[in-house]
CSV table of C-alpha atoms and ligand atoms in Angstrom, one decimal:
chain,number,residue,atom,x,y,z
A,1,UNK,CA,27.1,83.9,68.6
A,2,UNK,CA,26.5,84.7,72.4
A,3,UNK,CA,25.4,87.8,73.0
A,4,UNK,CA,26.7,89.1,76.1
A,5,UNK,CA,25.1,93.0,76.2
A,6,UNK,CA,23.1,95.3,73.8
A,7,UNK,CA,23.6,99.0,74.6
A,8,UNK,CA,21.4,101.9,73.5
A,9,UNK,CA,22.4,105.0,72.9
A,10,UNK,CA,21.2,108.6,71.1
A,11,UNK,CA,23.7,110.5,69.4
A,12,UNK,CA,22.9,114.3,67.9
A,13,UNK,CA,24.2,115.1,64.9
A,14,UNK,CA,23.2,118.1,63.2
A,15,UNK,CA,22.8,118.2,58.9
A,16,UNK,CA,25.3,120.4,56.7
A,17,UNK,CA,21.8,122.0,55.5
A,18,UNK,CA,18.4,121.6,56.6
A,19,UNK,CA,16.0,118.6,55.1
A,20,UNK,CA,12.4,119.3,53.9
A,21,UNK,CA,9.3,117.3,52.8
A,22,UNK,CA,6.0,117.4,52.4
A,23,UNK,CA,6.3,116.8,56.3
A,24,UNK,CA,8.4,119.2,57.4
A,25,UNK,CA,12.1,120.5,58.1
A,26,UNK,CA,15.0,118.4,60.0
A,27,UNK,CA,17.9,120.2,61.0
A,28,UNK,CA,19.2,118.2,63.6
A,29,UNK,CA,19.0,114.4,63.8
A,30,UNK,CA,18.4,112.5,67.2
A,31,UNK,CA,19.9,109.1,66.2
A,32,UNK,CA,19.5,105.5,67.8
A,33,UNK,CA,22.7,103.8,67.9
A,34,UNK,CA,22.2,99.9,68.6
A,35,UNK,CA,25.4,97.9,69.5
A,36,UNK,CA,25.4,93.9,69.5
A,37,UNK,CA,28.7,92.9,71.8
A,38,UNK,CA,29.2,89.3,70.6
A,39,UNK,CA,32.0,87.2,71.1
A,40,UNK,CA,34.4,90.5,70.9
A,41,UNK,CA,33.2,91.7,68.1
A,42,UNK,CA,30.6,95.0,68.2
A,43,UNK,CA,27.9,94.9,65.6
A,44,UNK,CA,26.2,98.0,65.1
A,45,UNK,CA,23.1,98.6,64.0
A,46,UNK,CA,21.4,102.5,63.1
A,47,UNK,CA,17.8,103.0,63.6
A,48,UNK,CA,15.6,105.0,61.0
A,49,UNK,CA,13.5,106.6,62.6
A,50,UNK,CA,12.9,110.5,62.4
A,51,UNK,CA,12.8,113.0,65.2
A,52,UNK,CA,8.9,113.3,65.1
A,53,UNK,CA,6.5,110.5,64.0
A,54,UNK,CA,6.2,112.3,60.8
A,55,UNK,CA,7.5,110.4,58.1
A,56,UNK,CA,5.7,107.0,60.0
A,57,UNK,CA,4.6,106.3,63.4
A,58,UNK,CA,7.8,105.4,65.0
A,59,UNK,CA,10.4,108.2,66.4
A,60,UNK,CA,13.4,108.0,68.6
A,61,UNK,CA,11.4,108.1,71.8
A,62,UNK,CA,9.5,105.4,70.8
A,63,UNK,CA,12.6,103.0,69.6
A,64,UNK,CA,14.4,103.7,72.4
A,65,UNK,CA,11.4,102.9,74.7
A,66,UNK,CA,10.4,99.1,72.2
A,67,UNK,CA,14.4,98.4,72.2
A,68,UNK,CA,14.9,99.1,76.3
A,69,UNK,CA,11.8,97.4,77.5
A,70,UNK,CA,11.2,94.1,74.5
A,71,UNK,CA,13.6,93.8,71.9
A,72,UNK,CA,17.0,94.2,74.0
A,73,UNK,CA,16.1,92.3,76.9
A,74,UNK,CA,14.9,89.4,74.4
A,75,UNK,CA,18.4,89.2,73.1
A,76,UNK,CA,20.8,90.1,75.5
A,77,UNK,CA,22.4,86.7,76.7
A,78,UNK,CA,21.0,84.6,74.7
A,79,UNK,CA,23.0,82.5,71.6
A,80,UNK,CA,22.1,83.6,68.1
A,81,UNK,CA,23.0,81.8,64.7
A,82,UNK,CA,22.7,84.7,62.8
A,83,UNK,CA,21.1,88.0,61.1
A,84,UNK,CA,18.8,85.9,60.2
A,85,UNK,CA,17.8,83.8,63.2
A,86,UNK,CA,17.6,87.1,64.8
A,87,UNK,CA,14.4,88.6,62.5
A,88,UNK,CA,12.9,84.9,63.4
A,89,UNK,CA,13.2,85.4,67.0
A,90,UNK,CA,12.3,89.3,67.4
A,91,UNK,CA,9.8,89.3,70.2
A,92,UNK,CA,5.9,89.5,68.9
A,93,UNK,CA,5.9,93.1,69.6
A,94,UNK,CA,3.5,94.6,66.4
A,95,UNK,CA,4.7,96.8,64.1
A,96,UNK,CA,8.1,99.0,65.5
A,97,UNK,CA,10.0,97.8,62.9
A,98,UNK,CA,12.6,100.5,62.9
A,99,UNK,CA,13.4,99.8,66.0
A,100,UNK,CA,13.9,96.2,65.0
A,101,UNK,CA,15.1,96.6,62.2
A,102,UNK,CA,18.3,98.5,64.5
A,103,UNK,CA,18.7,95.7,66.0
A,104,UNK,CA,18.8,92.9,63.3
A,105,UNK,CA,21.0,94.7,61.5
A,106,UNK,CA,23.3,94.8,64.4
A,107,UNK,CA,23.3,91.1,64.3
A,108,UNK,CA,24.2,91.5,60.7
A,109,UNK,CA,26.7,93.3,61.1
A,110,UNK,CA,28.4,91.6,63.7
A,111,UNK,CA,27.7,88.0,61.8
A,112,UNK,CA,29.3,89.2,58.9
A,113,UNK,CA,32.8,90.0,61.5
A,114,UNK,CA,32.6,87.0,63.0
A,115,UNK,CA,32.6,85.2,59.7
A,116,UNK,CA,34.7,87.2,58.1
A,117,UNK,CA,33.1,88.3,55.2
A,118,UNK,CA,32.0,91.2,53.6
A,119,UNK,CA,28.7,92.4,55.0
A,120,UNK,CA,27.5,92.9,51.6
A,121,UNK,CA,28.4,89.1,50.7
A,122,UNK,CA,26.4,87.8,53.7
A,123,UNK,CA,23.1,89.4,52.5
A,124,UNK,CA,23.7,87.9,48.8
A,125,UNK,CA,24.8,90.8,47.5
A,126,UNK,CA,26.5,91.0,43.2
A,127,UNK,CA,26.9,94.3,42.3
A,128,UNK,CA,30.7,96.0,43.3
A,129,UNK,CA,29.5,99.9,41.7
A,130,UNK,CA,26.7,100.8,42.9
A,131,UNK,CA,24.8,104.1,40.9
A,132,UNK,CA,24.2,107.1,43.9
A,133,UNK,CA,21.1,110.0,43.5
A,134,UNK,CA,20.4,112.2,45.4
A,135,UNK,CA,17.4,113.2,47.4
A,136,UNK,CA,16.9,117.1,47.4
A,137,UNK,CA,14.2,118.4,49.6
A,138,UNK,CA,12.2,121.9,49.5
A,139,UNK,CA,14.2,124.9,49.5
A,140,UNK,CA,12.9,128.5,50.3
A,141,UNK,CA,13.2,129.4,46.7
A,142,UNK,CA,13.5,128.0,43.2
A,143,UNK,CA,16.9,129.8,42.3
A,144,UNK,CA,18.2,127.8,45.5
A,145,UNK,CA,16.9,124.6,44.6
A,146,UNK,CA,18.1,125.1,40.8
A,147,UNK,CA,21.3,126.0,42.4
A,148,UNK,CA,21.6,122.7,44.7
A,149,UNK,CA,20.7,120.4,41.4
A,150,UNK,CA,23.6,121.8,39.7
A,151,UNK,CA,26.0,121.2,42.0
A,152,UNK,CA,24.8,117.8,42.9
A,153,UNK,CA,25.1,117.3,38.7
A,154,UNK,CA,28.7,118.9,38.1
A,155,UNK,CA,29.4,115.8,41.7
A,156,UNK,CA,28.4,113.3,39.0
A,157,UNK,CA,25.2,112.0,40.7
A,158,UNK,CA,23.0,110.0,38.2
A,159,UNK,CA,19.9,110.8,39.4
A,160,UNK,CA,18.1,113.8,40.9
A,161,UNK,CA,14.9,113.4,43.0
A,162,UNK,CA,13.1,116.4,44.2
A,163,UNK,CA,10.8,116.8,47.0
A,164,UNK,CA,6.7,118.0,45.8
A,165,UNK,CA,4.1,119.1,47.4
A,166,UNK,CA,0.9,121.0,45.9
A,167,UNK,CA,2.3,124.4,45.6
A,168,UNK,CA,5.9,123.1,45.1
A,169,UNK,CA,5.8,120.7,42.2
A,170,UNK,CA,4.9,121.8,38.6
A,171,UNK,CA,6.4,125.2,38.4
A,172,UNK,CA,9.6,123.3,40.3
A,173,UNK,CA,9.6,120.6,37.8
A,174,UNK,CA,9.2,123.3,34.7
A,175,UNK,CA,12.0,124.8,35.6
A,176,UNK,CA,14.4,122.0,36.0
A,177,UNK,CA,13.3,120.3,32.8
A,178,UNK,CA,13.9,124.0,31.0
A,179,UNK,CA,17.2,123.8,32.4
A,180,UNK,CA,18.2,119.8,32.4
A,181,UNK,CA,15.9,118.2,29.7
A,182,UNK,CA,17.4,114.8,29.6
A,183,UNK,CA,18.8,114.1,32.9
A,184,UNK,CA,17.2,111.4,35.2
A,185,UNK,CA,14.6,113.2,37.4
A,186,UNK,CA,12.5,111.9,39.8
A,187,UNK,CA,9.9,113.3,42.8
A,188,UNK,CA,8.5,112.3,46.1
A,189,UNK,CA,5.8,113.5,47.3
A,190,UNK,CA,5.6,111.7,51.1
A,191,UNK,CA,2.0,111.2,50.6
A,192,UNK,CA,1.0,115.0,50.0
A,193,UNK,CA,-1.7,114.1,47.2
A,194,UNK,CA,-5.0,112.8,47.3
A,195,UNK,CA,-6.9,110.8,44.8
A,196,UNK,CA,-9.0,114.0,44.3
A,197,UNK,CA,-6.5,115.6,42.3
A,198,UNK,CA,-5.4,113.2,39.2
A,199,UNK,CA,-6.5,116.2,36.9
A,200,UNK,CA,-3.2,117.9,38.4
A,201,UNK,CA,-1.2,114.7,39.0
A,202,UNK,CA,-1.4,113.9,35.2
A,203,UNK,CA,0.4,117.0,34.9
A,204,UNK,CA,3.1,115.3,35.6
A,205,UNK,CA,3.6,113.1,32.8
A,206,UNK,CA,4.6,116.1,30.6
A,207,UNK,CA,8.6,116.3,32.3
A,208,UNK,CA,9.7,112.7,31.6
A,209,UNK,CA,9.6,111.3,34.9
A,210,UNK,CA,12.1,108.6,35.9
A,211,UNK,CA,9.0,108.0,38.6
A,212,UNK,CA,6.7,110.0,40.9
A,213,UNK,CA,7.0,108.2,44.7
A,214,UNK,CA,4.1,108.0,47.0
A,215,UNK,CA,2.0,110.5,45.9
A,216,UNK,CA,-1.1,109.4,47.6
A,217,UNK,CA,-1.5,107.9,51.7
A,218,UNK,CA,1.0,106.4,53.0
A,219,UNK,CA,-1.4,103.4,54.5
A,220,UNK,CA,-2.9,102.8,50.9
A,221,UNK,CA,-1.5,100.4,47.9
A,222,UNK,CA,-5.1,100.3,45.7
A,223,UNK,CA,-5.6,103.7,45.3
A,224,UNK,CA,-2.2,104.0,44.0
A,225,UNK,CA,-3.4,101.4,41.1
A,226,UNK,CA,-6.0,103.4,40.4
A,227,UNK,CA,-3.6,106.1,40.0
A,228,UNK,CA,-1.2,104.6,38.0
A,229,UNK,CA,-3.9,103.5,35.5
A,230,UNK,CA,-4.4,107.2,35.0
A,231,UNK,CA,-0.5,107.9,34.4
A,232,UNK,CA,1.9,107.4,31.9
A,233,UNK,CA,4.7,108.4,34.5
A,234,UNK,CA,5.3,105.2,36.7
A,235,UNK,CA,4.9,105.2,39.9
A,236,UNK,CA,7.4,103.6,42.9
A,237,UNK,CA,5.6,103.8,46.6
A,238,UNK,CA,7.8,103.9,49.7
A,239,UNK,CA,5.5,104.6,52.7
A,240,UNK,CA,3.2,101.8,51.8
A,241,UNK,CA,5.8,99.0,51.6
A,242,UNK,CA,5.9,97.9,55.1
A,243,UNK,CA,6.8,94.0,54.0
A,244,UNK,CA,7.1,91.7,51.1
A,245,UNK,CA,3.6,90.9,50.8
A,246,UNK,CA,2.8,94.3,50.4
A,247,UNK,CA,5.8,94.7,47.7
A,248,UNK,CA,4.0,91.5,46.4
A,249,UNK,CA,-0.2,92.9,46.7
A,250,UNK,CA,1.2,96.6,44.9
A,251,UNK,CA,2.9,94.4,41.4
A,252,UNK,CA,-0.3,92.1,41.6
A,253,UNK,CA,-2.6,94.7,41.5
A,254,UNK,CA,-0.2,97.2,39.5
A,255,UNK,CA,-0.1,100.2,42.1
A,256,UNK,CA,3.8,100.6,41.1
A,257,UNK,CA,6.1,99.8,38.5
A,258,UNK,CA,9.0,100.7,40.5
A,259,UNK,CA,10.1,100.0,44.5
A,260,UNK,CA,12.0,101.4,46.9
A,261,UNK,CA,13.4,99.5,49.8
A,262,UNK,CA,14.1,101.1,53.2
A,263,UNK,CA,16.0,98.6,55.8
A,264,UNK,CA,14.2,100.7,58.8
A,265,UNK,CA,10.9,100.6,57.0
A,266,UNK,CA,10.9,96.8,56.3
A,267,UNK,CA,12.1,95.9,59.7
A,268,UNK,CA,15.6,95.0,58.9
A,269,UNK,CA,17.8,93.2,56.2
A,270,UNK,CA,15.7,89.5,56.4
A,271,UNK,CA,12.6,91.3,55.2
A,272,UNK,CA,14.6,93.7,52.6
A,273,UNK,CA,16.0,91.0,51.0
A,274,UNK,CA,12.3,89.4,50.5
A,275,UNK,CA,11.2,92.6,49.6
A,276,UNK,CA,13.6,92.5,47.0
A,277,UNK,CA,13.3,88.7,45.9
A,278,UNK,CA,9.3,89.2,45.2
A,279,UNK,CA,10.4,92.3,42.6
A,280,UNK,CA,13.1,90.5,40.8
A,281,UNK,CA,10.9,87.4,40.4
A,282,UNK,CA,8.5,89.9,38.9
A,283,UNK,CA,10.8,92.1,37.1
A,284,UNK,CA,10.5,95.5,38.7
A,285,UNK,CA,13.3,97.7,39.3
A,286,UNK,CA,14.0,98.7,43.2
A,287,UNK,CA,16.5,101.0,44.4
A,288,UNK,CA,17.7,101.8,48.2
A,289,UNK,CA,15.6,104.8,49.7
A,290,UNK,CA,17.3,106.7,52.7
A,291,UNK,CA,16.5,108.1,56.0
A,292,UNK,CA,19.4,111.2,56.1
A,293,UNK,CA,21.8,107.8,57.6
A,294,UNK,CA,24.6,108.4,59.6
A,295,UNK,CA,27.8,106.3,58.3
A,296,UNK,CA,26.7,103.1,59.9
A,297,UNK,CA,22.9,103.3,58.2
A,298,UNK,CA,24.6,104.3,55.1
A,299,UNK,CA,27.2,101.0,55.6
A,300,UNK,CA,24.1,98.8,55.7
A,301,UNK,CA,22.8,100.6,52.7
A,302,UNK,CA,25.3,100.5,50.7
A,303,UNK,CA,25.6,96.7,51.3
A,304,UNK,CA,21.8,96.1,50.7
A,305,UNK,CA,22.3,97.9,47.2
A,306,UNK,CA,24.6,95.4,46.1
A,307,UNK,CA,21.5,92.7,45.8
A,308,UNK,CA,21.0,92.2,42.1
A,309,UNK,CA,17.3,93.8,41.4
A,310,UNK,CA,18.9,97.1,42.8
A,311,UNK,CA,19.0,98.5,39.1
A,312,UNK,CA,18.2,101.8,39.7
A,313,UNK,CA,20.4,104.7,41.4
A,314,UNK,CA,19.8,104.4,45.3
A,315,UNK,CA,19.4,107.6,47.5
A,316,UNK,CA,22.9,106.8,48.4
A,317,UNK,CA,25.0,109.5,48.6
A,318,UNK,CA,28.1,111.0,50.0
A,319,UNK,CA,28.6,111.3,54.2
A,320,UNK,CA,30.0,114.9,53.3
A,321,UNK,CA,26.4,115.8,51.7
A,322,UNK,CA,24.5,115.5,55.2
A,323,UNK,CA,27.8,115.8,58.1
A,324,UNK,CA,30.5,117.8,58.9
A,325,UNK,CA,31.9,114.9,60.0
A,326,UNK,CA,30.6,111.3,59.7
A,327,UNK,CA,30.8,108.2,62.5
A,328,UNK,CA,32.8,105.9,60.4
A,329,UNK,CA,36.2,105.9,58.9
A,330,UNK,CA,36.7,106.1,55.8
A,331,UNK,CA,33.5,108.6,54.9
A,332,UNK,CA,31.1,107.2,52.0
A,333,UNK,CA,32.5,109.1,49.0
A,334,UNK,CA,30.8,109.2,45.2
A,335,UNK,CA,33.4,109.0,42.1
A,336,UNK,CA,33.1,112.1,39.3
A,337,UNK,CA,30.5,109.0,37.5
A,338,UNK,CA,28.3,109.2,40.3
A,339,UNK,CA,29.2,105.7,42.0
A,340,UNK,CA,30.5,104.0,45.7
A,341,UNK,CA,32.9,101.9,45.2
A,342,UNK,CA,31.9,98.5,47.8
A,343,UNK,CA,34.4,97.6,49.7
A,344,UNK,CA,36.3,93.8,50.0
A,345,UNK,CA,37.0,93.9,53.4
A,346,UNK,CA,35.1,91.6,56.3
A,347,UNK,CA,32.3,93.1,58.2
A,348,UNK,CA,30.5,96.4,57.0
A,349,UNK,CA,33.9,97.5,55.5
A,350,UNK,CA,34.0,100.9,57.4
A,351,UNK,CA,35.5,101.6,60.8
A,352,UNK,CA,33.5,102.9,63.6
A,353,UNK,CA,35.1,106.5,64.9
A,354,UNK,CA,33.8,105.4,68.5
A,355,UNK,CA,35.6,108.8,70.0
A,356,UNK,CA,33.4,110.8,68.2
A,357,UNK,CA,30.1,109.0,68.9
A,358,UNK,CA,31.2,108.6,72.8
A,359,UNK,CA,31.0,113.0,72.8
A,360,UNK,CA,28.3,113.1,70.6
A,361,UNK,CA,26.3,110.6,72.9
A,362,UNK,CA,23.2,112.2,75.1
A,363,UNK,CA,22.2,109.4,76.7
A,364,UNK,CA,23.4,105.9,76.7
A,365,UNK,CA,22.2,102.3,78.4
A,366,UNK,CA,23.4,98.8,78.4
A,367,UNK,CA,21.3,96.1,78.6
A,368,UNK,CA,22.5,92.6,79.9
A,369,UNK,CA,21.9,89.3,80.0
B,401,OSB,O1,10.8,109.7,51.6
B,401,OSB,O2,12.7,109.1,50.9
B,401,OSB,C1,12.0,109.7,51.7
B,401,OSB,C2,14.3,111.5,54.2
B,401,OSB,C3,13.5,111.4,55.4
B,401,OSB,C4,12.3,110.8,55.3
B,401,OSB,C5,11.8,110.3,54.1
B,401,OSB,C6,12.6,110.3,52.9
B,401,OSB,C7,13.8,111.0,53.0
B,401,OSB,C8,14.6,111.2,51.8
B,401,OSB,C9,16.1,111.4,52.1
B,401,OSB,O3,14.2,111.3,50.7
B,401,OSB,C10,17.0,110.4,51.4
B,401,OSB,C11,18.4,110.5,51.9
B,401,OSB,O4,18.7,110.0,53.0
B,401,OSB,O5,19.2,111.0,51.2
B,402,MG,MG1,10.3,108.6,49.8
């Protein structure tokens, strides 16, 4: 495909309810919008990257600034085969890879119209029902976060993850376990622990953990083996997968028993699907993490859940959970079983509400060839 022009742009959207982790609150998201124009088709791409450089070292600013000045310019006239072809020819900038992975996925995205076929097809997707969780972050009380589980459990959701920190964890996890004792219940720490306290981390093990995710530094894979030797609760790291041969050093050296696969934080769907491919081989379980997506980072999610290792409920839930009103039409919605129906249609099988993101824009550039 020839691609004539790559535009930029930042949209504002701000959450139903504020976000918190071990890192801090969101209540607004700045998001990178990356769109591929290819042949008359658009393929849209969403970056991950927070607000802050927080959750890892990228942010808005500094996609917007690797996209503008290297990865746009790279691409913008030039004739590309494919998703793929793109991840091969991504400029050697180091690292950035939510800011490529916009990109890339923008290629996908507009392959997978060009060919006509379902996104989700294109990336060698099986599944059709994919299982939704949900992610629910730190609340200013217990009675609020007890409240919030419930409702998410009466939607149908099949699996509850809770964001821990040291002061919000065991108490927390008392409480729900007095309340749910059987449901599947998960926590993510984002790297809030240190190898120091395994005395309290073994703690843990007594609520039946589905998992606990990165507890320990989000630059570290050993320490996380020596961890998990100390655990019956398995463990699934998400900050420390940057690539497949870090999915492939963490099962070698048993750091994990579990992974989760972010498109932003693997640099796009090429290197998701690798990801993915070195845990199947070795017969452990991934699921889709999630960045609080808009509708066109949930799209791509949604269609990277349907590879076939993706046995485990995804933090992939409903539009209506983070926006008032989502960018694409129709809204991702989760049946009373807790599951997204994948669509059959060509492309990313939701339709971009480009009124909407034109007033929600702040600033927008277009990049020729
Ligand atoms: O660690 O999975 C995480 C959100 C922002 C940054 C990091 C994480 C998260 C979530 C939210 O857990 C998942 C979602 O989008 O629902
Ligand atoms: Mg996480």
């Amino acid at each position: 495909m020839r691609i004539e022009a790559i535009t930029l742009r930042e949209i504002r959207m701000p959450l139903v309810h504020f976000f918190e982790t071990s890192f801090g609150r969101t209540t607004e998201r700045r998001i990178l919008l990356v769109t591929v124009h290819a042949e008359g088709v658009n393929g849209w791409g969403e970056c991950t990257a927070g607000e802050h450089p927080f959750y890892c070292e990228e942010s808005t600013d500094t996609a917007w600034y690797v996209l503008r000045e290297y990865l746009a310019p790279a691409f913008a006239g030039k004739d590309l085969a494919s998703g793929r072809e793109a991840a091969l020819r991504m400029p050697a900038v180091r690292m950035h890879r939510m800011a490529k992975a916009a990109l890339e996925n923008a290629v996908w995205d507009a392959e997978a119209q060009l060919k006509q076929v379902p996104l989700w097809k294109l990336v060698g997707g099986t599944r059709k029902e994919l299982a939704a969780g949900v992610s629910i972050g730190i609340q200013e009380g217990h009675e609020q976060l007890l409240e919030k589980i419930a409702v998410e459990l009466a939607a149908g959701y099949q699996r509850i993850k809770v964001k821990v920190k040291p002061g919000w964890d065991l108490e927390v996890l008392e409480k729900i376990r007095a309340a749910w004792p059987w449901i599947l219940l998960s926590c993510d720490a984002n790297s809030a622990y240190t190898l120091d306290q395994v005395a309290h981390l073994k703690q843990f093990d007594q609520f039946r953990l589905l998992m606990i995710e990165q507890p320990l530094w989000s630059d570290e894979i050993f320490l996380h083996a020596l961890l998990q030797h100390e655990l019956t609760t398995s463990l699934c790291l998400d900050e420390s997968i940057l690539n497949a041969r870090h999915a492939l050093a963490a099962i070698e050296l048993k750091a994990c028993r579990i992974l989760n696969v972010k498109l932003g934080r693997v640099g796009g769907f090429s290197e998701a699907i690798r990801v993915h491919d070195v845990a199947l081989a070795a017969e452990i379980p991934v699921w889709c993490g999630g960045m609080l997506e808009s509708g066109i980072g949930r799209a791509h999610n949604l269609a990277l859940s349907t590879l076939t290792g993706f046995s485990l409920p995804g933090d992939v839930s409903a539009s209506a959970r983070y926006w008032r009103e989502d960018i694409i039409e129709p809204e991702v919605t989760v049946s009373g079983q807790g599951t997204i129906a994948v669509s059959d249609e060509a492309g990313r099988g939701y339709a971009i509400k480009e009124d909407l993101i034109e007033r929600l824009t702040v600033r927008k550039e277009t990049i020729r060839g």
